[in-house]
């Protein structure tokens, strides 16, 4: 029987590439799943201070769904840095606008630890694309059927 806790070293980490199709997926559930994979908490040898998560590629990010009335009521705020420079945009306008992938990106970012260099590094391993195409075929990513994991992961409307 071993009396010491085995801690993963950065050189020992083997990162996988996974692809998730976000079509009709509920934003919060999908973001929670992605944050878990980015941090590496799905692994039995998870070590909190080591980047042991996977690379995650999300396709069809413009087709995600919200539950309830969040599409009209959820508001994203940002500040320009100038006095009175607060800007706001609803989730529906963001999804229908120029950068619809920012909805999912912000949801995942807010589920990672705050003000952490490790979390910023882990967030760089997230690649989000609004269309069904992605340029990471050479990495031989594994496809995960997120919709089939739970019936609540997908909304039809």
mmCIF file of C-alpha atoms in Angstrom:
data_model
loop_
_atom_site.group_PDB
_atom_site.id
_atom_site.type_symbol
_atom_site.label_atom_id
_atom_site.label_comp_id
_atom_site.label_asym_id
_atom_site.label_seq_id
_atom_site.Cartn_x
_atom_site.Cartn_y
_atom_site.Cartn_z
ATOM 1 C CA UNK A 1 0.000 0.000 0.000
ATOM 2 C CA UNK A 2 1.305 3.405 -0.970
ATOM 3 C CA UNK A 3 1.526 6.112 1.697
ATOM 4 C CA UNK A 4 2.200 9.106 -0.519
ATOM 5 C CA UNK A 5 -0.162 10.974 -2.809
ATOM 6 C CA UNK A 6 0.915 10.808 -6.418
ATOM 7 C CA UNK A 7 1.060 14.283 -7.929
ATOM 8 C CA UNK A 8 1.007 14.705 -11.673
ATOM 9 C CA UNK A 9 4.011 16.462 -13.218
ATOM 10 C CA UNK A 10 3.559 18.819 -16.213
ATOM 11 C CA UNK A 11 5.823 16.619 -18.357
ATOM 12 C CA UNK A 12 3.664 13.539 -17.652
ATOM 13 C CA UNK A 13 0.399 15.049 -18.912
ATOM 14 C CA UNK A 14 -1.078 13.611 -22.104
ATOM 15 C CA UNK A 15 -3.667 15.996 -23.528
ATOM 16 C CA UNK A 16 -6.466 14.745 -25.752
ATOM 17 C CA UNK A 17 -8.442 16.738 -28.306
ATOM 18 C CA UNK A 18 -12.223 16.511 -28.158
ATOM 19 C CA UNK A 19 -14.937 17.928 -30.435
ATOM 20 C CA UNK A 20 -18.385 18.870 -29.138
ATOM 21 C CA UNK A 21 -21.326 19.761 -31.370
ATOM 22 C CA UNK A 22 -23.227 22.566 -29.627
ATOM 23 C CA UNK A 23 -26.311 22.472 -31.827
ATOM 24 C CA UNK A 24 -29.448 22.895 -29.633
ATOM 25 C CA UNK A 25 -27.350 22.427 -26.463
ATOM 26 C CA UNK A 26 -28.289 24.353 -23.312
ATOM 27 C CA UNK A 27 -25.572 26.973 -22.686
ATOM 28 C CA UNK A 28 -25.088 26.478 -18.936
ATOM 29 C CA UNK A 29 -24.915 22.693 -19.084
ATOM 30 C CA UNK A 30 -22.518 22.778 -22.031
ATOM 31 C CA UNK A 31 -20.284 25.401 -20.383
ATOM 32 C CA UNK A 32 -20.145 23.346 -17.191
ATOM 33 C CA UNK A 33 -19.098 20.235 -19.136
ATOM 34 C CA UNK A 34 -16.447 22.168 -21.091
ATOM 35 C CA UNK A 35 -15.006 23.788 -17.939
ATOM 36 C CA UNK A 36 -14.705 20.343 -16.323
ATOM 37 C CA UNK A 37 -12.783 19.009 -19.336
ATOM 38 C CA UNK A 38 -10.533 22.097 -19.599
ATOM 39 C CA UNK A 39 -9.496 21.844 -15.954
ATOM 40 C CA UNK A 40 -8.934 18.078 -16.139
ATOM 41 C CA UNK A 41 -11.276 17.200 -13.274
ATOM 42 C CA UNK A 42 -12.616 14.222 -15.229
ATOM 43 C CA UNK A 43 -9.262 12.463 -14.859
ATOM 44 C CA UNK A 44 -8.444 10.109 -11.972
ATOM 45 C CA UNK A 45 -4.960 11.673 -11.685
ATOM 46 C CA UNK A 46 -6.266 15.287 -11.486
ATOM 47 C CA UNK A 47 -3.814 17.666 -9.850
ATOM 48 C CA UNK A 48 -5.131 21.184 -9.041
ATOM 49 C CA UNK A 49 -1.908 23.103 -9.748
ATOM 50 C CA UNK A 50 -1.073 21.367 -13.065
ATOM 51 C CA UNK A 51 -2.697 21.997 -16.440
ATOM 52 C CA UNK A 52 -3.943 18.460 -17.084
ATOM 53 C CA UNK A 53 -7.117 19.238 -19.050
ATOM 54 C CA UNK A 54 -7.956 18.487 -22.648
ATOM 55 C CA UNK A 55 -8.133 20.687 -25.720
ATOM 56 C CA UNK A 56 -11.814 21.326 -26.493
ATOM 57 C CA UNK A 57 -13.155 22.268 -29.937
ATOM 58 C CA UNK A 58 -16.784 23.427 -30.064
ATOM 59 C CA UNK A 59 -18.636 23.636 -33.371
ATOM 60 C CA UNK A 60 -22.057 25.173 -34.185
ATOM 61 C CA UNK A 61 -21.744 27.620 -31.288
ATOM 62 C CA UNK A 62 -24.254 29.973 -32.914
ATOM 63 C CA UNK A 63 -27.000 27.342 -32.508
ATOM 64 C CA UNK A 64 -26.922 27.045 -28.690
ATOM 65 C CA UNK A 65 -30.145 27.455 -26.711
ATOM 66 C CA UNK A 66 -31.122 29.188 -23.482
ATOM 67 C CA UNK A 67 -33.839 28.012 -21.108
ATOM 68 C CA UNK A 68 -36.677 30.230 -19.968
ATOM 69 C CA UNK A 69 -36.606 33.872 -21.089
ATOM 70 C CA UNK A 70 -32.831 34.292 -20.841
ATOM 71 C CA UNK A 71 -32.580 35.067 -24.550
ATOM 72 C CA UNK A 72 -34.369 38.394 -23.942
ATOM 73 C CA UNK A 73 -33.529 39.021 -20.272
ATOM 74 C CA UNK A 74 -29.867 37.991 -19.879
ATOM 75 C CA UNK A 75 -27.626 41.035 -20.296
ATOM 76 C CA UNK A 76 -23.863 41.092 -20.855
ATOM 77 C CA UNK A 77 -22.067 44.235 -19.648
ATOM 78 C CA UNK A 78 -18.673 45.632 -20.630
ATOM 79 C CA UNK A 79 -16.943 48.920 -19.971
ATOM 80 C CA UNK A 80 -14.941 51.008 -22.443
ATOM 81 C CA UNK A 81 -12.721 52.487 -19.729
ATOM 82 C CA UNK A 82 -14.068 55.998 -20.193
ATOM 83 C CA UNK A 83 -16.445 57.726 -17.753
ATOM 84 C CA UNK A 84 -20.005 56.608 -18.428
ATOM 85 C CA UNK A 85 -18.731 54.019 -20.881
ATOM 86 C CA UNK A 86 -20.755 51.010 -19.785
ATOM 87 C CA UNK A 87 -22.195 49.029 -22.695
ATOM 88 C CA UNK A 88 -24.788 46.286 -22.570
ATOM 89 C CA UNK A 89 -26.087 43.676 -24.997
ATOM 90 C CA UNK A 90 -28.722 40.975 -24.546
ATOM 91 C CA UNK A 91 -27.973 37.309 -25.156
ATOM 92 C CA UNK A 92 -30.324 37.241 -28.162
ATOM 93 C CA UNK A 93 -28.550 40.141 -29.861
ATOM 94 C CA UNK A 94 -25.139 38.598 -29.136
ATOM 95 C CA UNK A 95 -26.175 35.261 -30.674
ATOM 96 C CA UNK A 96 -27.620 36.997 -33.725
ATOM 97 C CA UNK A 97 -24.703 39.381 -34.081
ATOM 98 C CA UNK A 98 -21.194 39.290 -35.471
ATOM 99 C CA UNK A 99 -19.549 37.116 -32.762
ATOM 100 C CA UNK A 100 -22.114 34.561 -31.510
ATOM 101 C CA UNK A 101 -19.385 32.342 -30.049
ATOM 102 C CA UNK A 102 -18.746 34.912 -27.286
ATOM 103 C CA UNK A 103 -21.851 33.738 -25.434
ATOM 104 C CA UNK A 104 -20.363 30.298 -24.858
ATOM 105 C CA UNK A 105 -16.857 31.677 -24.333
ATOM 106 C CA UNK A 106 -18.013 33.975 -21.510
ATOM 107 C CA UNK A 107 -20.039 31.189 -19.903
ATOM 108 C CA UNK A 108 -16.994 28.882 -19.785
ATOM 109 C CA UNK A 109 -14.641 31.672 -18.680
ATOM 110 C CA UNK A 110 -16.884 32.470 -15.714
ATOM 111 C CA UNK A 111 -16.876 28.817 -14.611
ATOM 112 C CA UNK A 112 -13.085 28.693 -14.360
ATOM 113 C CA UNK A 113 -11.193 30.040 -11.304
ATOM 114 C CA UNK A 114 -10.935 33.820 -11.180
ATOM 115 C CA UNK A 115 -7.698 35.802 -11.538
ATOM 116 C CA UNK A 116 -5.584 32.710 -12.029
ATOM 117 C CA UNK A 117 -2.702 32.332 -14.504
ATOM 118 C CA UNK A 118 -3.517 28.616 -14.719
ATOM 119 C CA UNK A 119 -7.158 29.338 -15.625
ATOM 120 C CA UNK A 120 -6.075 31.818 -18.318
ATOM 121 C CA UNK A 121 -3.782 29.152 -19.792
ATOM 122 C CA UNK A 122 -6.542 26.537 -19.668
ATOM 123 C CA UNK A 123 -8.942 28.901 -21.443
ATOM 124 C CA UNK A 124 -6.517 29.118 -24.393
ATOM 125 C CA UNK A 125 -7.178 25.391 -24.969
ATOM 126 C CA UNK A 126 -10.805 26.181 -25.865
ATOM 127 C CA UNK A 127 -11.524 26.701 -29.568
ATOM 128 C CA UNK A 128 -15.056 27.826 -30.460
ATOM 129 C CA UNK A 129 -16.409 28.029 -34.007
ATOM 130 C CA UNK A 130 -19.824 29.351 -35.065
ATOM 131 C CA UNK A 131 -20.013 27.035 -38.078
ATOM 132 C CA UNK A 132 -19.814 23.256 -38.355
ATOM 133 C CA UNK A 133 -16.240 23.335 -39.706
ATOM 134 C CA UNK A 134 -12.990 23.439 -37.733
ATOM 135 C CA UNK A 135 -9.300 23.403 -38.738
ATOM 136 C CA UNK A 136 -8.161 20.858 -36.114
ATOM 137 C CA UNK A 137 -8.605 17.656 -38.121
ATOM 138 C CA UNK A 138 -4.853 16.950 -37.977
ATOM 139 C CA UNK A 139 -5.022 16.501 -34.182
ATOM 140 C CA UNK A 140 -7.430 13.537 -34.653
ATOM 141 C CA UNK A 141 -9.988 14.791 -32.125
ATOM 142 C CA UNK A 142 -12.415 12.455 -30.404
ATOM 143 C CA UNK A 143 -16.085 13.391 -30.864
ATOM 144 C CA UNK A 144 -18.229 13.527 -27.744
ATOM 145 C CA UNK A 145 -22.009 13.279 -28.169
ATOM 146 C CA UNK A 146 -22.983 15.846 -25.538
ATOM 147 C CA UNK A 147 -26.672 15.689 -26.468
ATOM 148 C CA UNK A 148 -26.854 11.972 -25.676
ATOM 149 C CA UNK A 149 -25.320 12.223 -22.202
ATOM 150 C CA UNK A 150 -28.562 13.542 -20.674
ATOM 151 C CA UNK A 151 -31.980 14.391 -22.099
ATOM 152 C CA UNK A 152 -31.862 17.809 -20.414
ATOM 153 C CA UNK A 153 -28.705 18.810 -22.330
ATOM 154 C CA UNK A 154 -30.708 19.646 -25.465
ATOM 155 C CA UNK A 155 -33.623 22.009 -26.104
ATOM 156 C CA UNK A 156 -35.722 21.573 -29.235
ATOM 157 C CA UNK A 157 -37.099 25.128 -29.393
#
